[in-house]
Tab-separated table of C-alpha atoms in Angstrom:
chain	number	residue	atom	x	y	z
A	54	MET	CA	33.911	106.633	193.649
A	55	THR	CA	34.193	110.441	193.102
A	56	GLY	CA	36.705	113.060	194.438
A	57	GLN	CA	40.015	113.041	195.801
A	58	LEU	CA	39.897	109.755	197.281
A	59	GLY	CA	38.512	108.188	194.216
A	60	THR	CA	41.453	109.858	192.047
A	61	THR	CA	44.044	108.717	194.745
A	62	VAL	CA	42.821	105.178	194.502
A	63	ALA	CA	42.834	105.071	190.878
A	64	VAL	CA	45.980	106.292	190.904
A	65	LEU	CA	47.102	103.567	193.156
A	66	GLU	CA	45.224	100.512	191.376
A	67	ALA	CA	47.298	102.206	188.279
A	68	THR	CA	50.468	101.796	190.262
A	69	LEU	CA	50.068	98.223	191.136
A	70	ARG	CA	48.797	97.795	187.289
A	71	CYS	CA	52.288	98.914	186.693
A	72	PHE	CA	53.933	97.086	189.095
A	73	SER	CA	52.820	93.494	187.429
A	74	VAL	CA	53.599	94.843	184.157
A	75	SER	CA	57.285	95.956	184.135
A	76	GLY	CA	58.248	95.356	188.101
A	77	ILE	CA	58.434	97.824	190.394
A	78	ALA	CA	61.362	99.039	189.931
A	79	LYS	CA	61.456	100.181	186.584
A	80	THR	CA	57.695	101.819	187.480
A	81	THR	CA	57.891	105.308	187.051
A	82	ILE	CA	55.337	108.155	188.203
A	83	ASP	CA	55.081	108.823	184.553
A	84	ASP	CA	54.035	105.400	183.472
A	85	VAL	CA	51.494	105.903	186.603
A	86	ALA	CA	50.551	109.440	185.096
A	87	ALA	CA	50.072	107.297	181.731
A	88	ALA	CA	48.505	104.225	183.276
A	89	SER	CA	45.789	106.054	185.665
A	90	GLY	CA	45.438	109.319	183.404
A	91	VAL	CA	46.074	111.577	186.166
A	92	SER	CA	48.861	114.072	185.565
A	93	ARG	CA	52.286	113.907	186.878
A	94	ALA	CA	51.691	117.047	188.969
A	95	THR	CA	48.620	115.982	190.377
A	96	ILE	CA	50.250	112.708	191.347
A	97	TYR	CA	52.861	114.699	193.170
A	98	ARG	CA	50.373	116.599	194.799
A	99	MET	CA	48.655	113.316	196.226
A	100	PHE	CA	51.832	111.863	197.280
A	101	GLN	CA	54.364	114.687	198.509
A	102	GLY	CA	56.513	111.785	199.536
A	103	GLY	CA	57.116	111.642	195.793
A	104	ARG	CA	57.571	107.945	194.072
A	105	ASP	CA	58.493	106.478	197.387
A	106	GLU	CA	55.377	106.940	199.055
A	107	LEU	CA	53.335	106.330	196.262
A	108	VAL	CA	54.908	102.609	196.144
A	109	ARG	CA	54.223	102.352	199.561
A	110	ASP	CA	50.587	103.154	199.573
A	111	ALA	CA	50.017	101.069	196.640
A	112	VAL	CA	51.804	98.010	198.191
A	113	THR	CA	49.472	99.013	201.721
A	114	LEU	CA	46.609	99.022	199.646
A	115	GLU	CA	47.670	95.725	198.249
A	116	ILE	CA	47.940	94.217	201.385
A	117	GLN	CA	44.609	95.721	203.082
A	118	ARG	CA	42.986	94.016	200.254
A	119	PHE	CA	45.036	90.732	200.890
A	120	PHE	CA	43.463	90.886	204.215
A	121	LEU	CA	39.651	91.739	202.744
A	122	ARG	CA	39.512	88.432	200.509
A	123	LEU	CA	41.039	87.010	203.629
A	124	THR	CA	38.312	87.811	206.101
A	125	SER	CA	35.421	86.895	202.920
A	126	ALA	CA	37.045	83.604	202.824
A	127	ILE	CA	36.766	82.339	206.212
A	128	ASP	CA	32.974	83.629	206.621
A	129	ASP	CA	31.471	80.066	206.961
A	130	ALA	CA	33.766	79.343	210.206
A	131	VAL	CA	31.566	78.319	213.244
A	132	ASP	CA	33.438	79.963	215.726
A	133	PHE	CA	36.650	82.508	216.223
A	134	ALA	CA	38.794	79.352	216.413
A	135	SER	CA	37.971	77.782	213.262
A	136	ARG	CA	37.687	81.073	211.630
A	137	MET	CA	41.682	81.581	213.154
A	138	GLU	CA	42.689	78.407	211.853
A	139	SER	CA	40.927	78.962	207.805
A	140	ALA	CA	42.773	82.120	208.089
A	141	VAL	CA	45.972	81.362	208.946
A	142	HIS	CA	45.972	78.425	205.865
A	143	PHE	CA	43.983	80.852	203.374
A	144	ALA	CA	46.622	83.219	204.129
A	145	HIS	CA	49.530	80.643	204.005
A	146	GLU	CA	48.456	79.117	200.627
A	147	ASN	CA	47.401	82.534	199.180
A	148	ILE	CA	50.581	84.245	199.579
A	149	GLN	CA	52.646	81.328	197.789
A	150	ASN	CA	50.724	82.329	194.740
A	151	HIS	CA	50.211	86.440	195.175
A	152	ARG	CA	51.817	87.498	191.909
A	153	LEU	CA	52.983	90.776	193.421
A	154	TYR	CA	54.511	89.921	196.560
A	155	GLN	CA	56.410	87.142	195.612
A	156	THR	CA	57.436	89.334	192.794
A	157	MET	CA	58.687	92.213	195.459
A	158	LEU	CA	60.100	89.516	197.616
A	159	ALA	CA	62.605	88.536	194.508
A	160	GLU	CA	62.953	92.142	193.232
A	161	GLU	CA	62.562	94.763	195.971
A	162	PRO	CA	62.368	92.979	199.345
A	163	GLY	CA	63.376	96.369	200.648
A	164	VAL	CA	60.300	97.711	199.700
A	165	LEU	CA	57.832	95.213	201.221
A	166	LEU	CA	59.613	93.899	203.898
A	167	PRO	CA	59.598	96.757	206.182
A	168	LEU	CA	55.698	97.132	205.692
A	169	LEU	CA	55.518	93.502	207.059
A	170	THR	CA	58.199	93.549	209.470
A	171	THR	CA	59.535	96.854	210.729
A	172	GLN	CA	56.867	99.049	209.617
A	173	SER	CA	54.154	96.403	210.682
A	174	GLU	CA	52.360	98.935	212.985
A	175	GLN	CA	50.048	99.734	210.122
A	176	VAL	CA	48.963	96.271	209.115
A	177	ARG	CA	48.651	95.255	212.545
A	178	ASP	CA	46.444	97.882	213.432
A	179	MET	CA	44.046	97.258	210.599
A	180	VAL	CA	44.214	93.195	211.520
A	181	ALA	CA	43.322	93.912	215.217
A	182	GLY	CA	40.973	96.137	214.267
A	183	TYR	CA	39.232	93.011	212.218
A	184	LEU	CA	39.753	90.369	214.878
A	185	ALA	CA	38.469	93.036	218.117
A	186	PRO	CA	34.609	92.548	216.794
A	187	TYR	CA	34.640	88.509	216.957
A	188	LEU	CA	36.694	88.356	220.398
A	189	LYS	CA	33.885	90.895	221.758
A	190	LEU	CA	31.293	88.277	220.774
A	191	GLU	CA	33.419	85.555	222.336
A	192	GLN	CA	33.765	87.480	225.324
A	193	GLN	CA	29.881	88.364	225.495
A	194	ALA	CA	28.883	84.486	224.797
A	195	GLY	CA	31.221	83.799	227.843
A	196	ARG	CA	34.003	81.972	225.926
A	197	THR	CA	37.102	83.570	227.107
A	198	LEU	CA	39.061	83.828	230.335
A	199	SER	CA	38.105	85.934	233.095
A	200	GLY	CA	40.275	89.321	233.120
A	201	VAL	CA	41.171	89.104	229.241
A	202	ASP	CA	42.063	92.537	227.532
A	203	LEU	CA	40.424	92.852	224.475
A	204	LEU	CA	42.176	94.972	223.214
A	205	ALA	CA	45.894	94.023	224.295
A	206	ALA	CA	44.325	90.436	223.088
A	207	SER	CA	43.057	91.332	219.478
A	208	GLN	CA	47.137	93.435	219.348
A	209	TYR	CA	48.638	90.296	220.034
A	210	VAL	CA	46.644	87.531	217.806
A	211	ALA	CA	47.035	90.160	214.870
A	212	ARG	CA	51.097	90.444	215.499
A	213	LEU	CA	51.283	86.320	215.643
A	214	THR	CA	49.310	86.424	212.474
A	215	ILE	CA	51.823	88.434	210.345
A	216	SER	CA	54.434	87.138	211.839
A	217	TYR	CA	52.774	83.641	210.433
A	218	ILE	CA	52.317	85.005	207.188
A	219	VAL	CA	55.380	86.197	206.498
A	220	ASN	CA	57.581	83.770	208.198
A	221	PRO	CA	56.163	80.581	209.461
A	222	GLY	CA	59.700	79.345	210.259
A	223	ARG	CA	59.533	75.410	210.608
A	224	ASP	CA	55.667	74.859	211.129
A	225	ASP	CA	54.438	73.364	208.161
A	226	LEU	CA	50.710	75.254	207.858
A	227	MET	CA	49.539	73.230	205.556
A	228	ASN	CA	49.180	70.598	208.319
A	229	PRO	CA	46.092	70.843	209.997
A	230	ASP	CA	47.288	69.724	213.491
A	231	ILE	CA	50.442	72.420	213.601
A	232	VAL	CA	47.480	74.845	212.148
A	233	ARG	CA	45.365	73.315	215.270
A	234	ARG	CA	48.377	74.454	217.284
A	235	VAL	CA	49.695	77.642	216.242
A	236	VAL	CA	45.949	78.901	216.485
A	237	ARG	CA	44.418	77.463	219.605
A	238	ARG	CA	47.224	77.208	221.837
A	239	GLN	CA	49.959	80.119	220.283
A	240	MET	CA	46.994	82.400	219.634
A	241	LEU	CA	44.454	81.815	221.453
A	242	GLY	CA	45.423	79.501	224.457
A	243	GLY	CA	45.567	82.725	226.748
A	244	ILE	CA	42.201	83.926	225.338
A	245	LEU	CA	39.421	81.547	225.296
A	246	THR	CA	38.144	79.241	227.511
A	247	ALA	CA	39.587	75.832	227.431
A	248	ASP	CA	35.658	74.573	226.142
A	249	ALA	CA	35.902	77.223	223.651
A	250	LEU	CA	39.248	76.090	222.288
A	251	SER	CA	37.215	72.451	221.812
A	252	ARG	CA	33.996	72.700	221.121
A	253	PRO	CA	32.341	74.593	218.994
A	254	GLY	CA	30.372	77.354	219.462
A	255	GLU	CA	27.432	80.076	218.124
A	256	PRO	CA	29.214	83.051	218.155
A	257	GLY	CA	30.760	82.573	214.953
A	258	VAL	CA	27.949	85.099	213.041
A	259	PRO	CA	30.180	88.134	211.257
A	260	PRO	CA	29.704	91.098	213.223
A	261	GLU	CA	28.958	92.866	209.733
A	262	SER	CA	25.883	90.917	208.954
A	263	SER	CA	24.519	91.984	212.205
B	13	MET	CA	86.905	99.635	180.749
B	14	SER	CA	87.256	97.983	183.854
B	15	ARG	CA	89.201	98.666	186.589
B	16	LEU	CA	91.185	97.077	189.342
B	17	PRO	CA	90.000	97.125	192.583
B	18	SER	CA	92.063	99.948	194.534
B	19	ALA	CA	93.270	100.377	198.281
B	20	ARG	CA	89.858	101.951	199.761
B	21	PRO	CA	90.852	106.099	200.408
B	22	SER	CA	90.393	106.935	204.044
B	23	PRO	CA	87.046	108.929	204.078
B	24	VAL	CA	85.334	110.724	206.228
B	25	ARG	CA	84.082	108.917	209.072
B	26	PRO	CA	80.352	109.389	210.061
B	27	SER	CA	80.202	109.929	213.641
B	28	PRO	CA	78.984	107.129	215.696
B	29	LEU	CA	75.705	106.028	216.669
B	30	GLN	CA	73.426	106.426	218.916
B	31	PRO	CA	72.819	104.362	222.190
B	32	SER	CA	69.478	102.851	220.580
B	33	PRO	CA	69.848	102.543	216.940
B	34	LEU	CA	66.856	99.750	216.462
B	35	GLN	CA	64.952	102.690	216.707
B	36	ARG	CA	66.003	104.241	213.406
B	37	LEU	CA	65.263	101.123	211.760
B	38	ALA	CA	62.267	101.791	210.667
B	39	LEU	CA	62.805	105.005	208.907
B	40	ARG	CA	65.874	103.998	207.344
B	41	VAL	CA	65.152	100.281	206.301
B	42	ALA	CA	64.175	101.296	202.690
B	43	ASP	CA	67.611	102.831	202.467
B	44	VAL	CA	69.303	100.017	201.203
B	45	ALA	CA	72.873	99.407	201.306
B	46	ALA	CA	74.482	98.728	198.164
B	47	GLN	CA	75.755	95.167	198.000
B	48	CYS	CA	79.069	93.507	197.315
B	49	SER	CA	79.470	89.775	196.765
B	50	SER	CA	81.304	89.225	200.332
B	51	ILE	CA	78.738	90.580	202.112
B	52	LYS	CA	76.139	88.411	200.187
B	53	ALA	CA	78.693	85.344	201.161
B	54	ALA	CA	78.941	86.479	204.851
B	55	GLY	CA	75.063	86.674	204.914
B	56	SER	CA	74.578	82.854	203.805
B	57	GLY	CA	77.254	81.992	206.037
B	58	MET	CA	74.910	83.174	208.752
B	59	ALA	CA	72.601	80.340	208.426
B	60	LEU	CA	75.076	77.807	209.068
B	61	VAL	CA	76.797	79.800	211.868
B	62	LEU	CA	73.366	80.073	213.564
B	63	ASP	CA	72.742	76.726	213.416
B	64	ALA	CA	73.395	75.236	217.078
B	65	SER	CA	74.100	71.675	215.696
B	66	ASN	CA	77.086	72.990	213.669
B	67	PRO	CA	78.816	74.248	216.831
B	68	MET	CA	82.614	76.403	216.257
B	69	ASP	CA	84.994	73.734	216.608
B	70	GLY	CA	86.760	74.934	220.163
B	71	ASP	CA	86.493	78.121	221.820
B	72	PRO	CA	88.084	81.373	220.260
B	73	SER	CA	91.403	82.160	221.731
B	74	ALA	CA	91.646	85.384	223.072
B	75	GLN	CA	93.196	87.554	219.786
B	76	GLU	CA	89.815	86.087	217.855
B	77	LEU	CA	87.910	87.436	220.341
B	78	ALA	CA	90.049	90.340	220.320
B	79	ALA	CA	88.990	90.887	216.461
B	80	VAL	CA	85.665	90.376	217.126
B	81	ASP	CA	85.053	92.854	219.594
B	82	ALA	CA	87.256	94.812	217.116
B	83	ALA	CA	85.196	94.018	214.786
B	84	LEU	CA	81.782	94.706	216.490
B	85	VAL	CA	83.138	98.387	217.063
B	86	CYS	CA	83.945	98.647	213.498
B	87	ILE	CA	80.510	97.392	212.475
B	88	ALA	CA	78.210	99.746	214.607
B	89	ARG	CA	80.136	102.816	213.566
B	90	TYR	CA	80.731	102.275	209.996
B	91	GLY	CA	78.364	99.370	208.854
B	92	LEU	CA	78.964	95.979	207.993
B	93	ALA	CA	79.653	96.879	204.038
B	94	LYS	CA	82.273	99.655	205.083
B	95	THR	CA	84.426	97.543	207.635
B	96	THR	CA	87.276	96.153	206.011
B	97	ILE	CA	90.035	93.817	207.856
B	98	ALA	CA	92.307	96.874	208.198
B	99	ASP	CA	90.313	98.791	210.072
B	100	VAL	CA	89.519	95.601	211.856
B	101	ALA	CA	93.766	95.825	213.115
B	102	ASN	CA	93.278	99.425	213.782
B	103	GLN	CA	90.943	99.200	215.905
B	104	ALA	CA	92.107	95.618	217.420
B	105	ARG	CA	95.575	97.011	217.358
B	106	ILE	CA	96.736	93.965	215.951
B	107	SER	CA	99.073	94.058	212.972
B	108	ARG	CA	97.108	93.744	209.626
B	109	ALA	CA	99.340	90.821	208.846
B	110	THR	CA	98.791	88.643	211.485
B	111	LEU	CA	94.982	89.378	211.452
B	112	TYR	CA	95.059	88.679	207.366
B	113	ARG	CA	96.445	85.300	208.499
B	114	ARG	CA	93.821	84.226	210.832
B	115	PHE	CA	91.212	85.610	208.549
B	116	PRO	CA	91.992	85.772	204.938
B	117	GLY	CA	88.881	87.202	203.561
B	118	ARG	CA	86.318	89.188	205.598
B	119	GLU	CA	83.604	86.730	205.525
B	120	ASN	CA	85.872	84.539	207.575
B	121	LEU	CA	85.912	87.589	209.871
B	122	PHE	CA	82.150	88.246	210.022
B	123	GLN	CA	81.471	84.166	210.207
B	124	MET	CA	83.430	84.485	213.665
B	125	VAL	CA	81.853	87.326	214.698
B	126	LEU	CA	78.233	85.620	214.450
B	127	THR	CA	79.517	82.715	215.807
B	128	VAL	CA	80.875	84.437	218.732
B	129	GLU	CA	78.138	86.865	219.513
B	130	TYR	CA	75.642	84.024	218.864
B	131	GLN	CA	77.286	81.854	221.810
B	132	ARG	CA	77.132	85.485	224.072
B	133	PHE	CA	72.882	85.150	223.400
B	134	ASP	CA	73.094	81.986	224.204
B	135	ALA	CA	74.974	81.987	227.397
B	136	TYR	CA	73.432	85.656	228.162
B	137	VAL	CA	69.911	84.172	227.917
B	138	ARG	CA	70.786	81.100	229.685
B	139	SER	CA	71.978	82.723	232.505
B	140	ALA	CA	69.556	84.774	232.615
B	141	VAL	CA	66.931	82.141	233.245
B	142	ASN	CA	68.635	80.149	235.715
B	143	PRO	CA	67.543	80.076	238.595
B	144	ALA	CA	63.857	80.282	237.414
B	145	VAL	CA	61.317	79.548	240.161
B	146	ASP	CA	58.408	78.210	237.437
B	147	LEU	CA	57.262	78.202	233.664
B	148	ALA	CA	56.185	81.369	233.384
B	149	ASP	CA	59.320	82.741	235.173
B	150	LEU	CA	61.627	80.903	233.211
B	151	LEU	CA	59.468	82.414	229.869
B	152	ALA	CA	59.439	85.853	231.534
B	153	LYS	CA	62.782	86.201	232.009
B	154	GLY	CA	63.983	84.387	229.004
B	155	LEU	CA	62.101	87.405	226.387
B	156	HIS	CA	63.466	89.816	228.148
B	157	ALA	CA	67.032	88.836	227.933
B	158	GLY	CA	66.790	87.722	224.210
B	159	VAL	CA	65.028	91.004	223.594
B	160	GLY	CA	67.508	92.890	225.345
B	161	PHE	CA	70.424	91.664	224.186
B	162	VAL	CA	69.414	91.885	220.832
B	163	ALA	CA	67.856	95.727	220.987
B	164	SER	CA	71.283	97.062	222.728
B	165	HIS	CA	73.122	95.174	220.527
B	166	GLN	CA	74.814	98.140	218.230
B	167	ALA	CA	76.808	96.250	215.752
B	168	LEU	CA	73.217	94.789	214.697
B	169	GLY	CA	71.228	97.785	215.339
B	170	ARG	CA	73.737	99.509	212.614
B	171	VAL	CA	73.108	96.565	209.882
B	172	LEU	CA	69.448	96.822	210.763
B	173	ALA	CA	69.532	100.083	210.537
B	174	HIS	CA	71.514	100.691	207.088
B	175	GLU	CA	71.865	97.327	205.554
B	176	PRO	CA	68.588	95.864	205.933
B	177	ASP	CA	69.407	93.692	202.813
B	178	LEU	CA	71.673	91.636	204.450
B	179	ILE	CA	69.264	90.985	207.249
B	180	LEU	CA	65.473	90.723	205.955
B	181	PRO	CA	66.027	87.565	204.254
B	182	PHE	CA	66.361	86.380	207.325
B	183	LEU	CA	63.058	87.483	208.747
B	184	ALA	CA	60.608	86.840	205.985
B	185	LEU	CA	62.504	84.499	203.425
B	186	ASP	CA	63.121	80.996	203.085
B	187	GLN	CA	65.271	81.476	205.599
B	188	GLY	CA	62.972	83.150	207.983
B	189	ASP	CA	63.196	79.747	210.234
B	190	VAL	CA	66.948	80.183	211.062
B	191	VAL	CA	66.738	83.564	213.311
B	192	LEU	CA	63.187	82.123	215.152
B	193	GLU	CA	65.193	78.558	215.803
B	194	ALA	CA	68.267	79.894	216.964
B	195	GLY	CA	66.308	82.866	218.874
B	196	GLY	CA	64.632	79.895	221.032
B	197	GLN	CA	67.459	77.448	221.342
B	198	PRO	CA	68.726	79.163	224.358
B	199	LEU	CA	65.474	78.341	225.928
B	200	ARG	CA	65.167	74.645	224.894
B	201	GLY	CA	66.767	72.724	228.012
B	202	PRO	CA	65.861	74.749	230.479
B	203	LEU	CA	61.939	74.336	229.525
B	204	GLN	CA	62.616	70.491	229.441
B	205	ALA	CA	62.241	71.073	233.389
B	206	TYR	CA	58.625	71.697	232.486
B	207	LEU	CA	58.238	70.259	229.490
B	208	THR	CA	58.604	67.292	227.556
B	209	ALA	CA	61.390	67.940	224.964
B	210	GLU	CA	59.296	68.161	222.112
B	211	ASP	CA	56.737	70.680	223.346
B	212	ALA	CA	60.190	72.884	224.735
B	213	VAL	CA	60.575	72.744	220.785
B	214	TRP	CA	57.801	74.679	219.915
B	215	VAL	CA	57.566	76.866	222.749
B	216	SER	CA	61.109	78.123	222.621
B	217	THR	CA	60.592	79.141	218.863
B	218	TRP	CA	56.863	80.748	219.821
B	219	ILE	CA	58.789	82.892	223.332
B	220	ALA	CA	61.793	83.792	219.798
B	221	ARG	CA	58.513	84.839	217.537
B	222	ILE	CA	57.323	86.385	220.002
B	223	GLY	CA	60.642	88.689	220.745
B	224	LEU	CA	61.185	89.258	217.319
B	225	THR	CA	57.974	91.001	216.512
B	226	TYR	CA	58.919	93.690	219.018
B	227	LEU	CA	62.098	93.827	217.798
B	228	LEU	CA	61.088	95.200	214.525
B	229	GLY	CA	58.377	97.665	215.710
B	230	THR	CA	60.001	100.719	215.897
B	231	GLU	CA	59.015	101.270	219.307
B	232	ASP	CA	57.803	97.726	220.659
B	233	ALA	CA	60.787	96.905	222.223
B	234	LYS	CA	60.482	99.031	224.791
B	235	GLN	CA	56.770	97.496	225.495
B	236	LEU	CA	59.533	94.432	226.836
B	237	SER	CA	62.084	96.446	229.148
B	238	THR	CA	61.896	94.998	232.392
B	239	VAL	CA	61.261	91.519	233.221
B	240	GLU	CA	57.436	92.658	234.677
B	241	GLN	CA	56.665	93.405	231.558
B	242	CYS	CA	57.497	90.632	229.516
B	243	ARG	CA	55.455	88.564	232.803
B	244	THR	CA	52.611	90.327	232.102
B	245	LEU	CA	52.997	89.131	228.423
B	246	ILE	CA	53.803	85.735	229.509
B	247	ASP	CA	50.870	84.948	232.358
B	248	ALA	CA	48.568	86.919	229.884
B	249	PHE	CA	48.764	84.792	226.191
B	250	VAL	CA	51.301	81.717	227.066
B	251	ALA	CA	51.267	80.552	230.193
B	252	PRO	CA	47.510	79.444	230.366
B	253	ALA	CA	47.858	77.768	226.836
B	254	LEU	CA	50.404	75.538	228.597
B	255	THR	CA	49.040	74.454	231.741
B	256	ASP	CA	48.118	71.059	230.424
B	257	LEU	CA	51.729	70.727	229.429
B	258	GLN	CA	53.571	70.751	232.402
B	259	SER	CA	55.064	67.671	233.715
């Protein structure tokens, strides 16, 4: 990657490296400049909101990567409902072991939590955008309930997915029966037909392979 | 050099918040207020207070209610960290001595505030779903009432907007279940007209989860500001998942 975008990503990656070395609170723009080889002046030009914006964008990048890893981990699921079950399970298991996430929760919850709670629109749109093509495939295969609004449905599923990743509450997401209820009733019960929810189907082919 | 804590000088008061403080939430949420130890105590007391299996002994007295309502006004105006017993006494027109006798520390007062407000939330949601004509109606009315109560709560809005560190642990950390369970609690009894007691528990928590995700978005709560909007959501994504469970 070259040009402005490549430089921006390089700076954000350097920022994430600094986070894991010195923690978030102690990471300065100078540290990031040294780690990325990009000058302070350039960094300030790229992130006009200063350090706050840099931190927020770096964390957003890491969230996007988390979801990318998640999507590649569930590619072999046979249909959408199974895919979502794998996703919920994978996300729950991996968030516990995600060092930066846990560090941020402990050190700077004020930076991370808004991105996953109060400012979650950006993350939600990203997740919904990922889900929509799969729902479309289910619809084309006649496996969605009649009258389902796919846009609203993907937003709703994304909303619940993020909520469950951030806060499972008392639901034990390591328990397959609980995950089954969460996914097949709470997330998809109003979207897929009873048949699609109870039997594996064909449209599990990832759209990116077509 | 250590200094003894001195009486708080009377500062210039910020003007009261606009009516919809939750909308400011996302803008100010990173602006984390400095915490003091008594606030942390109040925060951890929240888990206890919100635990519905831990009811208050007896109803609060008229004076306690007056103190709670005065505290809510002060919190909405100055925030939790800056509200003192003296502020509340002034607002409630109760003598400081009387108030200190009943609430030796601010955390005692804040726990009473949480308890009373949670009881009001519970009563508000329960009355909103009574009567309900069917399960979907009950869920829509319950979702609408719960979201409406929280979204229009000025003191809570102030804390969320300016002192989010006090609230966020209840939304995402190991205490994240507290708010979900407490939010769903008022629906559990009414839901048993349609569902088994076991199903009523997770369905009520599900509704609270949906409501919470809308409450945390900047403008999201507006999407659930009428019963009809809530009914559309329930009909689309919740009711179809429950048809085979109804008794």
